[in-house]
Short mmCIF file of C-alpha atoms in Angstrom, two decimals:
data_model
loop_
_atom_site.label_atom_id
_atom_site.label_comp_id
_atom_site.label_asym_id
_atom_site.label_seq_id
_atom_site.Cartn_x
_atom_site.Cartn_y
_atom_site.Cartn_z
CA MET A 18 -27.29 -8.25 -3.39
CA GLU A 19 -27.47 -12.04 -3.80
CA ARG A 20 -24.10 -11.88 -5.51
CA TYR A 21 -22.50 -10.54 -2.33
CA SER A 22 -24.67 -12.42 0.17
CA ARG A 23 -21.77 -14.30 1.74
CA GLN A 24 -19.86 -11.05 2.15
CA THR A 25 -22.72 -9.04 3.63
CA ARG A 26 -23.31 -11.77 6.21
CA VAL A 27 -19.94 -10.91 7.71
CA ALA A 28 -20.84 -8.88 10.80
CA GLN A 29 -18.08 -6.35 10.19
CA ILE A 30 -19.42 -5.54 6.70
CA GLY A 31 -23.19 -5.96 6.47
CA GLY A 32 -25.42 -4.25 3.97
CA GLU A 33 -24.23 -0.70 4.72
CA GLY A 34 -20.60 -1.70 4.44
CA GLN A 35 -21.30 -3.36 1.10
CA GLN A 36 -22.89 -0.17 -0.17
CA ARG A 37 -19.79 1.81 0.79
CA ILE A 38 -17.59 -0.78 -0.92
CA GLY A 39 -19.77 -0.47 -4.03
CA ALA A 40 -19.27 3.31 -4.05
CA ALA A 41 -15.47 3.09 -3.79
CA THR A 42 -12.87 3.98 -6.39
CA VAL A 43 -9.64 2.01 -5.99
CA LEU A 44 -6.38 2.55 -7.88
CA VAL A 45 -4.09 -0.49 -8.22
CA VAL A 46 -0.59 0.50 -9.30
CA GLY A 47 1.08 -2.43 -11.03
CA CYS A 48 -0.54 -5.50 -12.58
CA GLY A 49 2.06 -8.03 -11.55
CA ALA A 50 1.65 -10.76 -8.97
CA LEU A 51 0.37 -8.61 -6.10
CA GLY A 52 -1.62 -6.32 -8.36
CA THR A 53 -3.49 -9.12 -10.11
CA HIS A 54 -4.34 -10.85 -6.82
CA LEU A 55 -5.62 -7.59 -5.34
CA ALA A 56 -7.58 -6.55 -8.42
CA ASP A 57 -9.26 -9.94 -8.65
CA ALA A 58 -10.28 -9.90 -4.98
CA LEU A 59 -11.67 -6.37 -5.12
CA VAL A 60 -13.65 -6.91 -8.31
CA ARG A 61 -15.21 -10.01 -6.79
CA ALA A 62 -15.95 -7.98 -3.64
CA GLY A 63 -17.88 -5.46 -5.74
CA VAL A 64 -15.91 -2.22 -5.64
CA GLY A 65 -17.60 0.42 -7.75
CA ARG A 66 -14.62 1.53 -9.87
CA LEU A 67 -11.23 -0.08 -10.33
CA TRP A 68 -8.39 1.73 -12.06
CA LEU A 69 -5.35 -0.28 -13.14
CA VAL A 70 -2.02 1.12 -14.32
CA ASP A 71 0.96 -0.86 -15.56
CA ARG A 72 3.73 -0.16 -18.05
CA ASP A 73 4.72 -3.76 -18.86
CA VAL A 74 3.58 -6.60 -21.14
CA VAL A 75 2.68 -10.19 -20.25
CA GLU A 76 5.57 -12.66 -20.45
CA TRP A 77 5.72 -16.42 -19.95
CA SER A 78 7.53 -16.09 -16.62
CA ASN A 79 4.52 -14.14 -15.26
CA LEU A 80 2.09 -17.05 -15.56
CA GLN A 81 3.42 -18.89 -12.50
CA ARG A 82 2.00 -16.30 -10.09
CA GLN A 83 0.11 -13.51 -11.92
CA VAL A 84 -3.40 -14.87 -11.74
CA LEU A 85 -5.25 -12.84 -14.40
CA PHE A 86 -3.13 -13.85 -17.40
CA THR A 87 -3.20 -16.78 -19.82
CA GLU A 88 -0.79 -18.38 -22.25
CA ALA A 89 -2.54 -16.53 -25.06
CA ASP A 90 -1.80 -13.21 -23.35
CA ALA A 91 1.90 -14.09 -23.08
CA ALA A 92 2.11 -15.31 -26.68
CA ALA A 93 0.56 -12.05 -27.89
CA GLY A 94 2.65 -9.88 -25.57
CA LEU A 95 -0.48 -8.05 -24.42
CA PRO A 96 -0.04 -5.06 -22.12
CA LYS A 97 -0.74 -6.24 -18.59
CA ALA A 98 -3.27 -3.50 -17.83
CA THR A 99 -5.24 -4.39 -20.97
CA ALA A 100 -5.22 -8.14 -20.38
CA ALA A 101 -6.11 -7.73 -16.68
CA ALA A 102 -9.01 -5.39 -17.43
CA GLN A 103 -10.41 -7.77 -20.05
CA ARG A 104 -10.32 -10.71 -17.64
CA LEU A 105 -11.82 -8.75 -14.75
CA ARG A 106 -14.78 -7.60 -16.84
CA GLU A 107 -15.59 -11.26 -17.35
CA VAL A 108 -15.49 -11.76 -13.58
CA ASN A 109 -17.84 -8.89 -12.68
CA SER A 110 -19.50 -6.82 -15.39
CA THR A 111 -21.03 -4.42 -12.84
CA VAL A 112 -17.66 -2.95 -11.86
CA GLU A 113 -16.35 -0.01 -13.88
CA ILE A 114 -12.82 -1.11 -14.82
CA THR A 115 -10.21 1.03 -16.57
CA GLY A 116 -6.86 -0.35 -17.67
CA ASN A 117 -4.16 2.26 -18.22
CA VAL A 118 -1.11 1.17 -20.22
CA ALA A 119 1.24 3.78 -18.78
CA ASP A 120 3.98 4.53 -16.33
CA CYS A 121 2.69 5.59 -12.92
CA SER A 122 4.25 9.05 -12.92
CA LEU A 123 3.30 12.24 -11.13
CA ALA A 124 1.70 13.47 -14.35
CA PHE A 125 -0.42 10.32 -14.58
CA LEU A 126 -1.60 10.63 -10.97
CA ASP A 127 -2.39 14.32 -11.29
CA GLU A 128 -4.40 13.71 -14.46
CA LEU A 129 -6.73 11.11 -12.91
CA PRO A 130 -10.36 12.19 -13.40
CA THR A 131 -11.03 12.11 -9.65
CA ARG A 132 -9.03 11.16 -6.58
CA PRO A 133 -9.28 7.45 -5.65
CA ASP A 134 -10.57 6.46 -2.23
CA VAL A 135 -7.71 3.97 -1.72
CA VAL A 136 -4.43 3.41 -3.57
CA LEU A 137 -2.89 -0.08 -3.57
CA ASP A 138 0.77 -0.85 -4.18
CA GLY A 139 1.30 -3.65 -6.66
CA THR A 140 4.57 -2.28 -8.00
CA ASP A 141 8.08 -3.68 -7.82
CA ASN A 142 10.23 -0.64 -7.08
CA PHE A 143 10.67 1.85 -4.27
CA ALA A 144 10.84 4.92 -6.49
CA THR A 145 7.17 4.44 -7.38
CA ARG A 146 6.29 3.60 -3.77
CA TYR A 147 7.76 6.86 -2.50
CA LEU A 148 5.92 8.70 -5.26
CA LEU A 149 2.66 7.11 -4.08
CA ASN A 150 3.57 7.87 -0.48
CA ASP A 151 4.09 11.58 -1.09
CA TRP A 152 1.25 12.02 -3.59
CA CYS A 153 -1.28 10.31 -1.32
CA ALA A 154 -0.11 12.44 1.62
CA ARG A 155 -0.58 15.61 -0.44
CA GLU A 156 -4.01 14.48 -1.65
CA ARG A 157 -4.98 13.10 1.77
CA ARG A 158 -5.75 9.62 0.54
CA PRO A 159 -4.84 6.34 2.29
CA TRP A 160 -2.59 3.89 0.49
CA ILE A 161 -1.30 0.41 1.29
CA TYR A 162 2.29 -0.63 0.75
CA ALA A 163 2.97 -4.29 -0.13
CA GLY A 164 5.94 -6.28 -1.34
CA ALA A 165 7.20 -9.86 -1.52
CA THR A 166 10.37 -11.68 -2.57
CA GLY A 167 11.50 -15.21 -1.91
CA VAL A 168 9.25 -16.73 0.74
CA GLU A 169 8.78 -13.48 2.67
CA GLY A 170 6.52 -10.48 2.34
CA ALA A 171 5.36 -7.33 4.10
CA ALA A 172 2.50 -4.85 3.89
CA MET A 173 1.41 -1.72 5.76
CA VAL A 174 -1.51 0.67 5.68
CA VAL A 175 -0.44 4.31 5.36
CA PRO A 176 -3.43 6.24 6.74
CA VAL A 177 -4.21 9.89 6.13
CA GLY A 178 -1.95 11.85 8.46
CA GLY A 179 0.63 9.07 8.72
CA PRO A 180 2.87 7.61 9.86
CA CYS A 181 4.05 7.05 6.31
CA LEU A 182 6.66 5.01 4.51
CA ARG A 183 9.14 7.86 4.83
CA CYS A 184 8.74 7.79 8.62
CA LEU A 185 10.08 4.22 8.61
CA TRP A 186 12.68 4.69 5.88
CA PRO A 187 13.54 8.38 5.30
CA GLU A 188 15.21 7.45 2.00
CA PRO A 189 14.42 4.61 -0.41
CA PRO A 190 16.72 1.62 0.07
CA ALA A 191 19.45 1.14 -2.50
CA ALA A 192 18.47 -1.16 -5.35
CA ALA A 193 21.45 -3.42 -4.54
CA ASP A 194 20.09 -3.94 -1.01
CA VAL A 195 16.63 -5.08 -2.13
CA GLY A 196 15.97 -8.56 -3.47
CA THR A 197 13.74 -9.04 -6.49
CA CYS A 198 11.67 -11.88 -7.88
CA GLU A 199 14.30 -12.30 -10.58
CA THR A 200 17.17 -12.69 -8.11
CA ALA A 201 15.45 -14.38 -5.15
CA GLY A 202 12.52 -16.04 -6.92
CA ILE A 203 9.05 -16.30 -5.39
CA PRO A 204 6.44 -19.05 -4.93
CA ALA A 205 2.82 -18.17 -5.68
CA PRO A 206 1.61 -18.87 -2.08
CA ALA A 207 3.83 -16.04 -0.81
CA ILE A 208 1.93 -13.63 -3.05
CA GLY A 209 -1.42 -14.91 -1.80
CA ALA A 210 -0.34 -14.52 1.83
CA VAL A 211 0.80 -10.92 1.39
CA ALA A 212 -2.10 -9.87 -0.85
CA ALA A 213 -4.64 -10.98 1.77
CA PHE A 214 -3.61 -8.14 4.08
CA PRO A 215 -4.12 -5.12 1.75
CA GLY A 216 -7.23 -6.75 0.30
CA ALA A 217 -8.83 -7.09 3.72
CA GLU A 218 -7.65 -3.64 4.81
CA THR A 219 -9.26 -2.07 1.75
CA LEU A 220 -12.60 -3.62 2.67
CA GLN A 221 -12.12 -2.41 6.26
CA LEU A 222 -11.35 1.13 5.17
CA ARG A 223 -14.35 1.27 2.86
CA GLY A 224 -16.59 -0.62 5.27
CA GLY A 225 -16.09 2.05 7.92
CA ALA A 226 -13.50 0.41 10.19
CA GLY A 227 -10.11 1.84 11.05
CA PRO A 228 -6.93 0.37 9.58
CA THR A 229 -4.65 -2.14 11.25
CA ARG A 230 -1.69 -0.29 12.75
CA GLY A 231 1.70 -1.86 12.14
CA VAL A 232 3.64 -3.75 9.48
CA PHE A 233 2.26 -7.14 8.49
CA THR A 234 5.08 -9.61 7.81
CA CYS A 235 5.01 -13.22 6.74
CA ASP A 236 7.34 -16.09 5.96
CA VAL A 237 5.34 -18.82 4.25
CA TRP A 238 8.15 -21.37 4.53
CA ARG A 239 8.36 -21.05 8.32
CA GLY A 240 4.65 -20.46 8.85
CA SER A 241 5.30 -17.06 10.45
CA TYR A 242 2.59 -14.37 10.24
CA GLN A 243 2.56 -11.31 12.49
CA VAL A 244 1.90 -7.57 12.72
CA VAL A 245 4.96 -5.69 13.94
CA PRO A 246 3.96 -2.55 15.90
CA VAL A 247 5.11 0.85 14.66
CA ALA A 248 4.79 4.30 16.14
CA VAL A 249 1.22 5.59 16.02
CA GLN A 250 2.39 9.18 15.49
CA PRO A 251 4.42 10.33 12.47
CA SER A 252 8.13 10.95 12.82
CA ALA A 253 8.81 14.49 14.01
CA ASP A 254 11.24 15.17 11.14
CA CYS A 255 9.19 13.58 8.34
CA PRO A 256 8.65 16.28 5.68
CA THR A 257 5.82 14.34 4.06
CA CYS A 258 3.66 13.91 7.16
CA SER A 259 4.31 17.49 8.29
CA GLY A 260 3.36 18.78 4.85
CA THR A 261 6.48 20.93 4.60
CA SER A 262 7.57 19.20 1.38
CA TYR A 263 6.95 16.12 -0.71
CA PRO A 264 10.41 15.11 -1.93
CA ALA A 265 9.30 12.44 -4.41
CA LEU A 266 7.04 14.97 -6.17
CA LEU A 267 9.97 17.30 -6.79
CA GLU A 268 12.17 14.80 -8.62
CA PRO A 269 12.22 15.24 -12.41
CA PRO A 270 10.94 12.21 -14.31
CA ALA A 271 13.65 10.06 -15.84
CA SER A 272 13.40 9.42 -19.58
CA ALA A 273 15.13 6.02 -19.28
CA VAL A 274 14.65 3.74 -16.27
CA THR A 275 16.03 0.26 -15.63
CA LEU A 276 13.17 -2.07 -14.70
CA CYS A 277 13.68 -3.55 -11.26
CA GLY A 278 15.43 -6.91 -11.41
CA ARG A 279 14.89 -7.14 -15.18
CA ASP A 280 17.22 -7.19 -18.13
CA ALA A 281 15.18 -4.33 -19.54
CA VAL A 282 14.90 -0.53 -19.68
CA GLN A 283 11.86 1.68 -20.16
CA VAL A 284 12.38 4.71 -22.38
CA ASP A 285 9.74 7.41 -22.10
CA PRO A 286 10.51 10.52 -24.19
CA PRO A 287 9.85 13.87 -22.48
CA ARG A 288 7.91 15.14 -25.49
CA ARG A 289 4.94 12.76 -25.63
CA HIS A 290 2.78 12.50 -28.72
CA ASP A 291 0.75 9.87 -30.50
CA VAL A 292 2.80 7.49 -32.60
CA ASP A 293 1.45 5.92 -35.76
CA LEU A 294 2.60 2.38 -35.06
CA ASP A 295 1.55 1.21 -38.51
CA ALA A 296 3.71 3.87 -40.15
CA LEU A 297 6.61 2.99 -37.84
CA ALA A 298 6.23 -0.68 -38.79
CA ARG A 299 6.36 0.21 -42.48
CA ARG A 300 9.45 2.35 -41.94
CA LEU A 301 11.27 -0.39 -40.04
CA GLY A 302 10.25 -3.01 -42.60
CA ASP A 303 13.02 -5.48 -43.37
CA HIS A 304 15.58 -3.57 -41.30
CA VAL A 305 14.54 -5.37 -38.11
CA ALA A 306 13.72 -8.95 -37.14
CA ARG A 307 10.50 -10.53 -35.80
CA LEU A 308 8.43 -7.44 -36.57
CA GLU A 309 4.91 -7.83 -35.15
CA ARG A 310 2.06 -5.32 -34.95
CA THR A 311 -0.65 -6.09 -32.39
CA PRO A 312 -3.66 -3.91 -31.51
CA HIS A 313 -1.76 -2.50 -28.53
CA VAL A 314 1.95 -2.58 -29.28
CA LEU A 315 4.61 -2.85 -32.00
CA ARG A 316 7.31 -5.45 -31.32
CA PHE A 317 10.58 -6.09 -33.13
CA GLU A 318 14.19 -7.09 -32.57
CA ALA A 319 17.28 -5.08 -33.48
CA ASP A 320 20.86 -4.72 -32.25
CA GLY A 321 20.41 -7.68 -29.92
CA CYS A 322 17.42 -6.10 -28.14
CA ARG A 323 13.69 -6.77 -28.20
CA PHE A 324 11.53 -3.63 -28.48
CA SER A 325 7.91 -3.13 -27.42
CA VAL A 326 6.65 0.30 -28.54
CA PHE A 327 3.37 1.79 -27.28
CA GLN A 328 1.21 4.67 -28.47
CA GLY A 329 2.73 7.91 -27.23
CA GLY A 330 6.28 6.75 -27.89
CA ARG A 331 6.96 4.91 -24.65
CA ALA A 332 9.00 1.74 -25.22
CA LEU A 333 10.36 -1.23 -23.31
CA LEU A 334 13.76 -2.51 -24.43
CA PHE A 335 14.60 -6.06 -23.35
CA GLY A 336 18.16 -7.35 -23.37
CA VAL A 337 19.80 -4.12 -22.18
CA GLN A 338 20.49 -2.75 -18.69
CA ASP A 339 22.31 0.53 -19.35
CA PRO A 340 19.81 3.42 -19.64
CA LEU A 341 22.23 5.41 -21.83
CA ARG A 342 22.60 2.57 -24.31
CA ALA A 343 18.83 2.02 -24.25
CA ARG A 344 18.26 5.68 -25.08
CA ALA A 345 20.77 5.47 -27.94
CA LEU A 346 19.02 2.38 -29.34
CA TYR A 347 15.66 4.09 -28.95
CA ASP A 348 16.86 7.12 -30.92
CA ARG A 349 18.37 4.89 -33.60
CA TRP A 350 15.28 2.77 -34.28
CA ILE A 351 12.33 4.91 -33.17
CA GLY A 352 13.77 8.42 -33.28
CA LEU A 353 11.06 10.39 -31.49
CA SER A 354 13.09 12.21 -28.83
#
């Protein structure tokens, strides 16, 4: 326990709280700026098991704020979940860490070996957040919403029984109405300010304390930090909290999805199977440019786009925004659908 001596001396945690933290399984969805801050804090705090899931690869623009990655990771185009897991094992070898290079879909969540004790939002899109909202309500697991753009951020604990994200916003906001890091930018201190709230709330939940009620908001440029009160009881017409239906769980998965705020599309074929990336590389050969096979991904350029292809057939296409065109390019060069 010497490793956690400064943490156990906190009156609200103590030895018993530390034991409960050490027995916890936490799922972090997204290994971007928020996800890497949260994962780092929880591994240092000594959670028992940490599951990471992310569909993206490390790029140079990530290094300004995504704390677990290095220049070598960006140069190699490593999957974020893989690079984050490797770094975190060097931080604390006693934590069981699993990095999943995958899209956080309903199928992924349902196939988890056990149900996590807490789910943390490190994603960048509301479609995934509403999926987490409805799945956690169905599985009766708490989750913590978090987001940041520009110099502002917000976070909220969604406890078992609600109120939930759908109580506040019955429908996800339109993509055009939501700023992104690509359009509004973001300084690293804004990430640190927002990440502190879900990190502390996770320790509270596992340490035996109740969650903070309300929406934490911050503006790091104005020095504004507050918790905005929300209704303690769920909305009377919220289908998720009432358990009458879970709308996000009923939506069919999209095979091609534009990545939020990115000049990129993810293509995930409905018929998943292992892909022999070496054989695909041989087939593409001289027909494509900048062909590179790494232990985790096959990368190449064709038709003005940059492809990153993963085992199972999932691919990220950079330099395209139209899902239909991305699917056509996918079929032309990979041809697994």
